[in-house]
Coordinates of C-alpha atoms in Angstrom, one line a residue:
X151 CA 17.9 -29.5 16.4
X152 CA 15.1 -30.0 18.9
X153 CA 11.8 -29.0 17.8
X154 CA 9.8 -26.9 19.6
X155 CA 6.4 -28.5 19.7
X156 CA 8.0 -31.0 22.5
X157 CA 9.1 -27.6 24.9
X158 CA 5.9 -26.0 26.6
X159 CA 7.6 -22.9 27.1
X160 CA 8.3 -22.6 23.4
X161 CA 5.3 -22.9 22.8
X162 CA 4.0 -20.3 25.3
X163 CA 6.6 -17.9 24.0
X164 CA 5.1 -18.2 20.4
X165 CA 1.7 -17.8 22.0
X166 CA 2.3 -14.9 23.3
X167 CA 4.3 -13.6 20.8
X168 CA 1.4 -14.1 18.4
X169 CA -1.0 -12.4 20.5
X170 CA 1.4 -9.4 20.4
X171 CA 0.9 -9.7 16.7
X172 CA -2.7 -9.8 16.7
X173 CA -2.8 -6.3 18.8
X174 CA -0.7 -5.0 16.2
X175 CA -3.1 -5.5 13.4
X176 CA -6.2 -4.2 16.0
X177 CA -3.7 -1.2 16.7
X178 CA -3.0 -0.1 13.2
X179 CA -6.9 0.1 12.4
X180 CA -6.9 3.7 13.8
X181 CA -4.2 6.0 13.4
X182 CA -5.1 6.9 17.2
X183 CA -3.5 3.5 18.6
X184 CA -1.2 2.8 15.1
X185 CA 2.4 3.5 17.5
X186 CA 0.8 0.9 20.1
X187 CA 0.4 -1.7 17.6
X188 CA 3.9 -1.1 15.6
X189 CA 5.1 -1.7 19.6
X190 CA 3.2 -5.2 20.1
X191 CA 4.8 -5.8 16.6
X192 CA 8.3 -5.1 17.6
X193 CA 7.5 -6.8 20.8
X194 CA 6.2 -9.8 19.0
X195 CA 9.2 -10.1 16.5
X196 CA 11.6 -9.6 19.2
X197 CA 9.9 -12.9 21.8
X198 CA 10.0 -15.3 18.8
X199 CA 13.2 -14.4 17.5
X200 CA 14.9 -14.7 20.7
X201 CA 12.7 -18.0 21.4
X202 CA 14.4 -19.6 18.0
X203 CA 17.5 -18.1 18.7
X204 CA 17.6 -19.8 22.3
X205 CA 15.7 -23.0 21.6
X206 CA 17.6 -24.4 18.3
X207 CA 21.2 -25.7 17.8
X208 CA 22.7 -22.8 15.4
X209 CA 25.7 -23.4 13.9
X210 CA 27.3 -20.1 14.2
X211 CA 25.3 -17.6 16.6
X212 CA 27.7 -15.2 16.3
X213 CA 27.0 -15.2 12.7
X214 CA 23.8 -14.9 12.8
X215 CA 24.1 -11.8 15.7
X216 CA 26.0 -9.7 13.4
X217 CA 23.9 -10.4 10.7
X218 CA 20.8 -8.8 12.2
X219 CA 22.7 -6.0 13.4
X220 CA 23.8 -5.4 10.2
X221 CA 19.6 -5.7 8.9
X222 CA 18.9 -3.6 12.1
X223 CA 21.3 -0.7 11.0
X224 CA 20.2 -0.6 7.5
X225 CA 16.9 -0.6 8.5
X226 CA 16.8 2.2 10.7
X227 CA 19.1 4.2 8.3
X228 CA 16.2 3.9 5.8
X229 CA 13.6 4.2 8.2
X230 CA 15.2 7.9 9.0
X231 CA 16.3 8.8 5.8
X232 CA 13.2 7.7 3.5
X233 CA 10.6 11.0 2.3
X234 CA 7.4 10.0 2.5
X235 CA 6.9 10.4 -1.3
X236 CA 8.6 6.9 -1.2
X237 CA 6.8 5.3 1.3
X238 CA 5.2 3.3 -1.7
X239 CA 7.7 2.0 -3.2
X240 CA 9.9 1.3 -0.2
X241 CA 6.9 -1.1 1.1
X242 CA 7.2 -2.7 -2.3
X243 CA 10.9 -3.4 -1.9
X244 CA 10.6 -4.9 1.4
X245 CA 7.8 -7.2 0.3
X246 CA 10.3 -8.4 -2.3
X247 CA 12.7 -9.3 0.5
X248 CA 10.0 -11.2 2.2
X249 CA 9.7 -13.0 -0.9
X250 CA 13.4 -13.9 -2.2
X251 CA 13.8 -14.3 1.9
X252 CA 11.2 -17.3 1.6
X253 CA 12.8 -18.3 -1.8
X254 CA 16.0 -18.8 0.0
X255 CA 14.4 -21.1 2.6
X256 CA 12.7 -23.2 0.3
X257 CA 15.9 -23.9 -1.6
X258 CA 18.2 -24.5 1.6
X259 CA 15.2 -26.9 2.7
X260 CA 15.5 -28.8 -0.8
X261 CA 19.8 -28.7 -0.9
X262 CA 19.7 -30.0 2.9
X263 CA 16.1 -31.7 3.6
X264 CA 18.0 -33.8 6.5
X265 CA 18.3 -30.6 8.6
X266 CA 14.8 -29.6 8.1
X267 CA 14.2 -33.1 8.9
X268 CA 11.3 -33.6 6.3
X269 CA 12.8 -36.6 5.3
X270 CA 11.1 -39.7 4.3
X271 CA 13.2 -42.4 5.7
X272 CA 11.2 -45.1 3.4
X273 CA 11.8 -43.6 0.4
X274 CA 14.7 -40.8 1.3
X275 CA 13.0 -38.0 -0.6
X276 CA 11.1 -35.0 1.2
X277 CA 8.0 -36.5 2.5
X278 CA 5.1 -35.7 0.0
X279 CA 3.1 -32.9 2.5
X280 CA 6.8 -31.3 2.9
X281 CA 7.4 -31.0 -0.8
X282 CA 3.3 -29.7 -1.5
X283 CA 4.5 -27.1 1.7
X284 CA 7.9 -26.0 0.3
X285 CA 7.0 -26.1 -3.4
X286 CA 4.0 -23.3 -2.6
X287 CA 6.6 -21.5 -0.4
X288 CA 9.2 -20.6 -3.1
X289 CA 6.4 -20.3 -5.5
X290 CA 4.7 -17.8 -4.3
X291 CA 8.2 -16.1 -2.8
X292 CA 9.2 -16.1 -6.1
X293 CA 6.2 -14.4 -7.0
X294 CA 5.9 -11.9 -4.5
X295 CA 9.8 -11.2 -5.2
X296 CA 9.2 -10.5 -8.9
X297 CA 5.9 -8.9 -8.7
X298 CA 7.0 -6.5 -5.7
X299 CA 10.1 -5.2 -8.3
X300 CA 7.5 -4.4 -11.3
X301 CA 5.7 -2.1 -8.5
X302 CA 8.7 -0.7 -7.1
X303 CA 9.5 0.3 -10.4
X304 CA 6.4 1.6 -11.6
X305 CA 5.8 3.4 -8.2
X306 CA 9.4 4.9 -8.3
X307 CA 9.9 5.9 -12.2
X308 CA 12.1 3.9 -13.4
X309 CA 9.0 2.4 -15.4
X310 CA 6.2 3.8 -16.3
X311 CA 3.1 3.1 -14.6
X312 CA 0.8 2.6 -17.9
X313 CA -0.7 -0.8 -18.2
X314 CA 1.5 -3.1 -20.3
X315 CA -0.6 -5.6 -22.5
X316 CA 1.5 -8.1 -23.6
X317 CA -0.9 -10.1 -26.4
X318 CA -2.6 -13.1 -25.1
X319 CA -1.1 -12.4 -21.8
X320 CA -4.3 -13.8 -20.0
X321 CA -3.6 -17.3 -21.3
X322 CA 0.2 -17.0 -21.0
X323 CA -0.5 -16.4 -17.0
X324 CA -2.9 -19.1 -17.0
X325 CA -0.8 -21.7 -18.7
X326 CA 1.9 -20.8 -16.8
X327 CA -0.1 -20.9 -12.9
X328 CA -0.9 -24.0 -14.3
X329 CA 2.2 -25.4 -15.0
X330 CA 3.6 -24.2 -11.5
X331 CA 0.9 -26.2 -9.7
X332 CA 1.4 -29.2 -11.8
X333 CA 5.0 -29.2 -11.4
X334 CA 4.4 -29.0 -7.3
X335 CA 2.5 -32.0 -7.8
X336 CA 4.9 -33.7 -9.4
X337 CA 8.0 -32.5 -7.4
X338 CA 6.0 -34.8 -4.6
X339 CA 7.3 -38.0 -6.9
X340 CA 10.1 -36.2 -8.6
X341 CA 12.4 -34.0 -6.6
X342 CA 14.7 -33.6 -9.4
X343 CA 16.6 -30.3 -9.7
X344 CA 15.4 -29.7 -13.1
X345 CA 12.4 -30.0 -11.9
X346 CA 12.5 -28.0 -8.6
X347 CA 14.2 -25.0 -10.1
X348 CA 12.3 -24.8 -13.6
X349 CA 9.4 -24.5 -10.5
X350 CA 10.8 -21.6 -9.0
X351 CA 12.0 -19.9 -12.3
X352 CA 8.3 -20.1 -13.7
X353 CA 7.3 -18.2 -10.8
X354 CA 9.6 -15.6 -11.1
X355 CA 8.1 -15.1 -14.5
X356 CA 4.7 -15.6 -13.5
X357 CA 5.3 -12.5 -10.9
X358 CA 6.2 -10.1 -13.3
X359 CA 3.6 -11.0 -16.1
X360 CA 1.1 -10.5 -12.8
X361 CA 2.1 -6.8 -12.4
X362 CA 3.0 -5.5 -15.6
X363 CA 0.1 -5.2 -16.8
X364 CA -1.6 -3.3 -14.1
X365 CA -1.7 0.8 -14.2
X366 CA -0.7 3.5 -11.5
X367 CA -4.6 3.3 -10.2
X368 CA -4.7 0.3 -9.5
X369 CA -1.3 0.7 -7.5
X370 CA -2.6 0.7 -3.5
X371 CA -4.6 -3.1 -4.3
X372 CA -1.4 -4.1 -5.8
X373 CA 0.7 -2.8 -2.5
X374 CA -1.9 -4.6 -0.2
X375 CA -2.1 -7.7 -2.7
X376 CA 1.6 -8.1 -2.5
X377 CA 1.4 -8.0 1.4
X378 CA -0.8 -10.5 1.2
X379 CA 1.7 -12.9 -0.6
X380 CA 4.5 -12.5 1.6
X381 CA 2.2 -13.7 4.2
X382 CA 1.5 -16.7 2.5
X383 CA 4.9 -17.6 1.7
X384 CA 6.3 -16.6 5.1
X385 CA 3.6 -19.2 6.3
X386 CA 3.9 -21.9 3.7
X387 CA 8.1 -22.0 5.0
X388 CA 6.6 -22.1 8.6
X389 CA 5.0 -25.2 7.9
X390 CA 8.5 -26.6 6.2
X391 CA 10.5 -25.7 9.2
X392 CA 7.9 -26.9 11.8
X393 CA 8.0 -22.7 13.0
X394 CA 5.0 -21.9 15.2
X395 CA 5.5 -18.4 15.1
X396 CA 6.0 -18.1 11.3
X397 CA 3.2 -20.2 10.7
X398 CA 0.7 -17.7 12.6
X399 CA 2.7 -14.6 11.7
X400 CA 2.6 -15.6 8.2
X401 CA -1.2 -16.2 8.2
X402 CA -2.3 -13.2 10.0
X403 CA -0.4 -11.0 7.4
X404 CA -1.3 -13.0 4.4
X405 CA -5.1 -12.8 6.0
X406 CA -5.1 -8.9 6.5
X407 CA -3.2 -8.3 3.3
X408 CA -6.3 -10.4 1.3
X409 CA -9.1 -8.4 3.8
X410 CA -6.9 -5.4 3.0
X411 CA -7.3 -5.8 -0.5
X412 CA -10.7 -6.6 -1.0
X413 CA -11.9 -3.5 0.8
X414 CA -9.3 -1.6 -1.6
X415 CA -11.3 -2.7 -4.6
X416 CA -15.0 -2.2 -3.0
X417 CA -13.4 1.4 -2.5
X418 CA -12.7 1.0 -6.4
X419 CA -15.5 -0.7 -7.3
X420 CA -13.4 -3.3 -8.7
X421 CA -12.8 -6.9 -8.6
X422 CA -10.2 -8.2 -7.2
X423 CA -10.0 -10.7 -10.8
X424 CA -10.0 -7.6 -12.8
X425 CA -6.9 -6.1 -11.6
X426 CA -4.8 -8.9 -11.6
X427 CA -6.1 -8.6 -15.1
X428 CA -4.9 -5.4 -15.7
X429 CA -5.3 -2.7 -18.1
X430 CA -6.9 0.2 -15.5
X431 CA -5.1 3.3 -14.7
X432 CA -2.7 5.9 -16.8
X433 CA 0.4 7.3 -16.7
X434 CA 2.3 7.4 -13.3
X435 CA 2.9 10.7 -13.7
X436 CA -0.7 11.4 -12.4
X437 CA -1.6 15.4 -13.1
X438 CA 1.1 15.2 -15.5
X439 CA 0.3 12.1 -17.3
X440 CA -1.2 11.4 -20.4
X441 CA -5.4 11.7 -21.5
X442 CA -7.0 14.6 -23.0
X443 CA -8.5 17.8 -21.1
X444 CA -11.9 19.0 -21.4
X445 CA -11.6 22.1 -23.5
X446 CA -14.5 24.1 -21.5
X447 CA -13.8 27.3 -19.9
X448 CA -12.5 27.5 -16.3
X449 CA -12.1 29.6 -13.2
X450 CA -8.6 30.4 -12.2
X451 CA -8.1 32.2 -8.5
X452 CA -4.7 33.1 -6.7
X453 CA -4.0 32.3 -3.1
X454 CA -5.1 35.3 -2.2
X455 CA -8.5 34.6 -3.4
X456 CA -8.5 31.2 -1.7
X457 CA -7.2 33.1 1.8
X458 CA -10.4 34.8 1.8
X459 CA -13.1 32.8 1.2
X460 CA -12.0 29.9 3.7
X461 CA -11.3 32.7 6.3
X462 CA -14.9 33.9 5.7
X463 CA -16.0 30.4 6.0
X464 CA -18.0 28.2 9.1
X465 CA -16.5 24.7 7.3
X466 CA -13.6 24.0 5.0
X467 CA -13.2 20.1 4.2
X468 CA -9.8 19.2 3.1
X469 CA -9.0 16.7 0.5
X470 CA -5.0 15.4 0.1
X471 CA -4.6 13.0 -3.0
X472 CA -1.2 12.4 -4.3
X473 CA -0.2 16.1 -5.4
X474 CA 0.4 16.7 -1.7
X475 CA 2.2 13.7 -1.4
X476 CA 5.0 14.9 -4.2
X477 CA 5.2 18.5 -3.2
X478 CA 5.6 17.3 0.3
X479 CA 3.0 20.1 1.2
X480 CA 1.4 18.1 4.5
X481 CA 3.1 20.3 7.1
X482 CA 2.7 24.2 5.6
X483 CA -1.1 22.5 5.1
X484 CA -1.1 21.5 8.6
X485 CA -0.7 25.7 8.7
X486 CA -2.9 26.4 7.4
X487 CA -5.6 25.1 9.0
X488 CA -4.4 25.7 12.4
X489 CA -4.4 29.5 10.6
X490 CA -8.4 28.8 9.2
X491 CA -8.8 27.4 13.1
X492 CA -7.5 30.4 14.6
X493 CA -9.9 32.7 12.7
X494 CA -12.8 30.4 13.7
X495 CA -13.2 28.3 10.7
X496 CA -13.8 24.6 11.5
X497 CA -11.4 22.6 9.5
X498 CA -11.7 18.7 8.7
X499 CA -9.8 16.2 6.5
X500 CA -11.5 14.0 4.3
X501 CA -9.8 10.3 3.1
X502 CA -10.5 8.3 0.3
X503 CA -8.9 4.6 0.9
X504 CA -7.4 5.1 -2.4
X505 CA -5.9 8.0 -2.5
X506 CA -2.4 8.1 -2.9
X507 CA 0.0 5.1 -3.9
X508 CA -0.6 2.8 -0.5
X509 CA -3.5 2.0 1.4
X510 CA -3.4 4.5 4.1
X511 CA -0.9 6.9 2.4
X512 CA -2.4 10.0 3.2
X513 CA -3.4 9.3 6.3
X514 CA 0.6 8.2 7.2
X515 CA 1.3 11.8 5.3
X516 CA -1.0 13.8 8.1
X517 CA 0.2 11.6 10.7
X518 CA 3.6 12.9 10.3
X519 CA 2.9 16.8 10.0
X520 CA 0.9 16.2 13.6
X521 CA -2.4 16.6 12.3
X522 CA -4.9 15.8 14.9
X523 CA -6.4 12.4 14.2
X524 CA -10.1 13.6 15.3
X525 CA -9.8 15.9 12.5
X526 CA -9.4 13.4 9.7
X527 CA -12.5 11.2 8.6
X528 CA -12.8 8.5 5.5
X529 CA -15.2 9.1 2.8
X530 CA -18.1 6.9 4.7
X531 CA -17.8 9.3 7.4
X532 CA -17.6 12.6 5.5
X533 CA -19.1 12.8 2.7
X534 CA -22.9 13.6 3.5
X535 CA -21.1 16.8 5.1
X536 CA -19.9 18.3 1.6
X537 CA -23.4 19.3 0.8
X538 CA -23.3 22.1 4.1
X539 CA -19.6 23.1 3.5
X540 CA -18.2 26.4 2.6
X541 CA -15.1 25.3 1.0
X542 CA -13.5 22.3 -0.3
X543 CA -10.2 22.5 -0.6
X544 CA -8.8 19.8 -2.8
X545 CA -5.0 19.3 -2.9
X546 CA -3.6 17.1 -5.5
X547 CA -6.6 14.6 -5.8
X548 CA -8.2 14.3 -9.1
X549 CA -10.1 10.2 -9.5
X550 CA -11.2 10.4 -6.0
X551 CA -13.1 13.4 -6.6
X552 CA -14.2 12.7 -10.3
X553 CA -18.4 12.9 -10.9
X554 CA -17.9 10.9 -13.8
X555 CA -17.6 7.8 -11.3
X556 CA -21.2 8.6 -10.8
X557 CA -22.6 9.5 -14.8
X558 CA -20.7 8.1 -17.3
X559 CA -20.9 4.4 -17.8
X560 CA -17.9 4.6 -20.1
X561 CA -15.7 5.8 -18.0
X562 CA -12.5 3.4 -16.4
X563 CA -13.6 4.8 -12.7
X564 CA -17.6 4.3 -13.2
X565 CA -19.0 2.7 -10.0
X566 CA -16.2 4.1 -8.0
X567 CA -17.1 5.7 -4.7
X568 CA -16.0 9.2 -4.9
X569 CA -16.0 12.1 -2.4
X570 CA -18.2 14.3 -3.2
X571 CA -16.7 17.9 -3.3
X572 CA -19.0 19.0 -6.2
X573 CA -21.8 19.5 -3.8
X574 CA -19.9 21.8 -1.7
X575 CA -20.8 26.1 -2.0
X576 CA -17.0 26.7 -3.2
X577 CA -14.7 24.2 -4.6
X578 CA -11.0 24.9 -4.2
X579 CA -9.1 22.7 -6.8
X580 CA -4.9 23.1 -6.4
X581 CA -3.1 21.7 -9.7
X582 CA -0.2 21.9 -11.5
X583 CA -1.5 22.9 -14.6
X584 CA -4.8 22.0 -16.4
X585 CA -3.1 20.0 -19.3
X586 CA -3.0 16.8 -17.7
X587 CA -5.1 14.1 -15.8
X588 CA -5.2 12.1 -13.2
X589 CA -4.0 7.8 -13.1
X590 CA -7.4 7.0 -14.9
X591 CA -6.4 8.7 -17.8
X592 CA -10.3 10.6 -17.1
X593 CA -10.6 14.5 -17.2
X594 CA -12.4 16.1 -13.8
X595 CA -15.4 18.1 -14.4
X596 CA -15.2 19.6 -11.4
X597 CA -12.5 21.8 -13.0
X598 CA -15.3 23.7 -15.1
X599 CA -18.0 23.9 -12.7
X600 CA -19.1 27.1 -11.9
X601 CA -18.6 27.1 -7.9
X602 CA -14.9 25.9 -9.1
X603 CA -12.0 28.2 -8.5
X604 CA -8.6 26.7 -9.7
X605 CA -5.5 27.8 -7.8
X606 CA -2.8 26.6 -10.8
X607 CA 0.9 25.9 -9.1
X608 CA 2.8 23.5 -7.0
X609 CA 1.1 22.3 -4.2
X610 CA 3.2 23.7 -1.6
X611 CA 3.7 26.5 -3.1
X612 CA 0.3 27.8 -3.3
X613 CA 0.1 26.7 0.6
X614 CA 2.6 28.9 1.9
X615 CA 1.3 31.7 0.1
X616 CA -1.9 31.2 1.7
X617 CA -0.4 30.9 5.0
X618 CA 0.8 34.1 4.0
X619 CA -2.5 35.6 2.7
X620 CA -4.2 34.4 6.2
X621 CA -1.7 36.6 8.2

């Protein structure tokens, strides 16, 4: 197999297909230029797949051709099929594959180290930097793999998305991390397959002891976190393969991923130590999960209500949380403010970099019903306009727009940045029913201010008949 450090135009082709990579990441900063960078992403994949297709003896081609045909169909079958509801969890299920895909590598690299050439000829085991390289990659593979299944889980149902506190599980992790990295160290000395796959088995464990314990709130640093990983591990195989183009691909993603999830807990006010500890966020039921409600007397309106004070308005701020998201409510909302728009009112979307199960879920929500991008601002942006709005018309959002972030010290969400729809003249709150709570587990007070009306019904539901109202 000739390597492809000694072919120029190799390396040129990973070159470039790297910097296709980087504009990827620069376009998906703004929605405005996110379909240019999915392009220079496709683009990218496309130049250093063919390059290692072209530039290495495989022994079946063929093979191989059908096989990504295969992962091509499948892919775009999902791609057109999947609601957006499951955006979340269908991330989290291709992060696993990243991770059992590096998994795979590493243990094809240690059954055949001769092909890899990573062979020590003195001493006929996998040279010592080669082992350190490929015992990290199916570590944290195996991790990512494991971890990304808890979320899908917990982000699809099938478990529920309370924390899980196993009893001493902080030392258990430790112990365990620690035993992974010592048994790398060794497996430079000791390549035994005891040894090798007790390795990779650990980490398996490790991944879902990481993620079980973390709640639905904490759910978008976990999606982001997990990114990160396969990064890592698509990077740490690079370096096992002597692959150019998975070395940088890996790093850039495992790089954003780690920049992607730091911002996600400044936007929480957390640290990034304290979620992997676990133990914040409720039931992922969200309005329906568990907690107590403040028993204080409320406002309820109908859409008919709501239809004419934002018509009579000169600003209505919109805020989607994860209630749009389930009653798939972003295109009749779209509507609606094209309605609001049409009667003069000046209509804006407001984002909290939480909201939602993903980073970026709502804005990938508005995105597909065609909402103009200059209309939608994040919660830096935004929020010092609350205070001269008419209306705030919250849909489906409860921690994002919780005052207790701001008074009580005892609450889970205290320190939190929140959007601050308490300050506007009228408050429009859409939820199911007032019996339930948001992923914190916290009651909103905003539900019992006086400037608060609460419309009480499915998300979309309500929408169209204020659609209906407006005509």
């Amino acid at each position: 197999m000739e390597h492809e450090a000694v072919n120029p135009w190799v390396a040129l082709a990973y070159l470039i297909a790297g910097v296709c990579f980087i504009l990827a990441l620069r376009g998906l900063s703004s929605p405005e230029t996110a379909r240019r960078g999915n392009r220079y992403g496709m683009i990218g994949m496309g130049i250093a797949v063919a390059t290692t297709l072209v530039t290495h003896d495989i022994a079946s081609l063929p093979e191989i051709l059908v096989a990504i045909a295969i992962g091509g169909v499948i892919g775009w079958v999902i791609a057109r099929r999947i609601a957006m509801t499951a955006m979340p969890q269908l991330v989290a299920a291709f992060h696993s594959l990243v991770g059992m895909a590096a998994v795979l590598v590493g243990v094809a690299a240690y059954l055949n180290p001769g092909a890899f050439d990573i062979v020590d000829p003195a001493t006929g085991l996998i040279n010592a930097v080669s082992a350190i390289e490929l015992g990290l990659g199916v570590a944290i593979g195996a991790i990512t793999f494991s971890g990304s299944v808890i979320a899908f889980l917990k982000l699809n149902g099938n478990m529920s998305g309370k924390p899980i506190m196993l009893p001493g599980r902080h030392v258990i992790n430790l112990g365990v991390m620690a035993a992974i990295l010592g048994g790398v160290g060794y497996f430079t000395v000791e390549q035994s397959p005891a040894l090798f796959f007790t390795v990779t088995a650990l980490a398996f464990l490790v991944g879902f002891l990481l993620i079980i314990p973390i709640g639905g709130a904490d759910m978008p640093v976990v999606v982001s976190m997990l990114n990160s990983y396969s990064g890592w591990a698509a990077a740490a195989m690079g370096f096992t393969l002597g692959n150019t183009a998975m070395i940088v691909t890996g790093a850039l993603v495992g790089s954003s991923g780690a920049i992607l999830s730091y911002i996600m807990c400044r936007a929480m006010n957390r640290s990034f130590i304290s979620v992997i500890a676990g133990g914040f966020g409720g039931d992922s039921g969200g309005a329906s999960g568990g907690g107590e409600a403040i028993d204080r007397p409320w406002k309820r309106g109908s859409a008919e209500d709501a239809a004419f004070l934002m018509s009579q308005a000169e600003q209505v701020i919109i805020v989607p949380g994860y209630g749009m998201a389930v009653a798939q409510a972003q295109h009749v909302l779209r509507e609606m403010a094209e309605k609001l728009e049409a009667h003069g009112v000046r209509v804006k979307y407001a984002i909290h970099p939480v909201a939602g199960r993903m980073p970026g879920h709502m804005n990938v929500l508005l995105a597909e019903a065609n909402v103009p991008y200059e209309n939608v601002f994040e919660l830096e942006d935004i929020n010092s306009e609350f205070a001269q709005t008419d209306i705030a018309f919250v849909i489906g959002a409860n921690d994002v727009t919780n005052p207790a972030a701001k008074t009580d010290k005892t609450s889970p969400i205290y320190g939190m940045p929140i959007l601050d729809v308490e300050k506007a003249k009228t408050v429009l709150f859409i939820k199911r029913s007032m019996g339930g709570v948001g992923y914190a587990g916290v009651d909103n007070e905003v539900f019992y201010r006086d400037n608060t009306m609460m419309l009480l019904a499915d998300a979309k539901k309500m929408v169209e008949e204020i659609v209906k109202s407006l005509d």
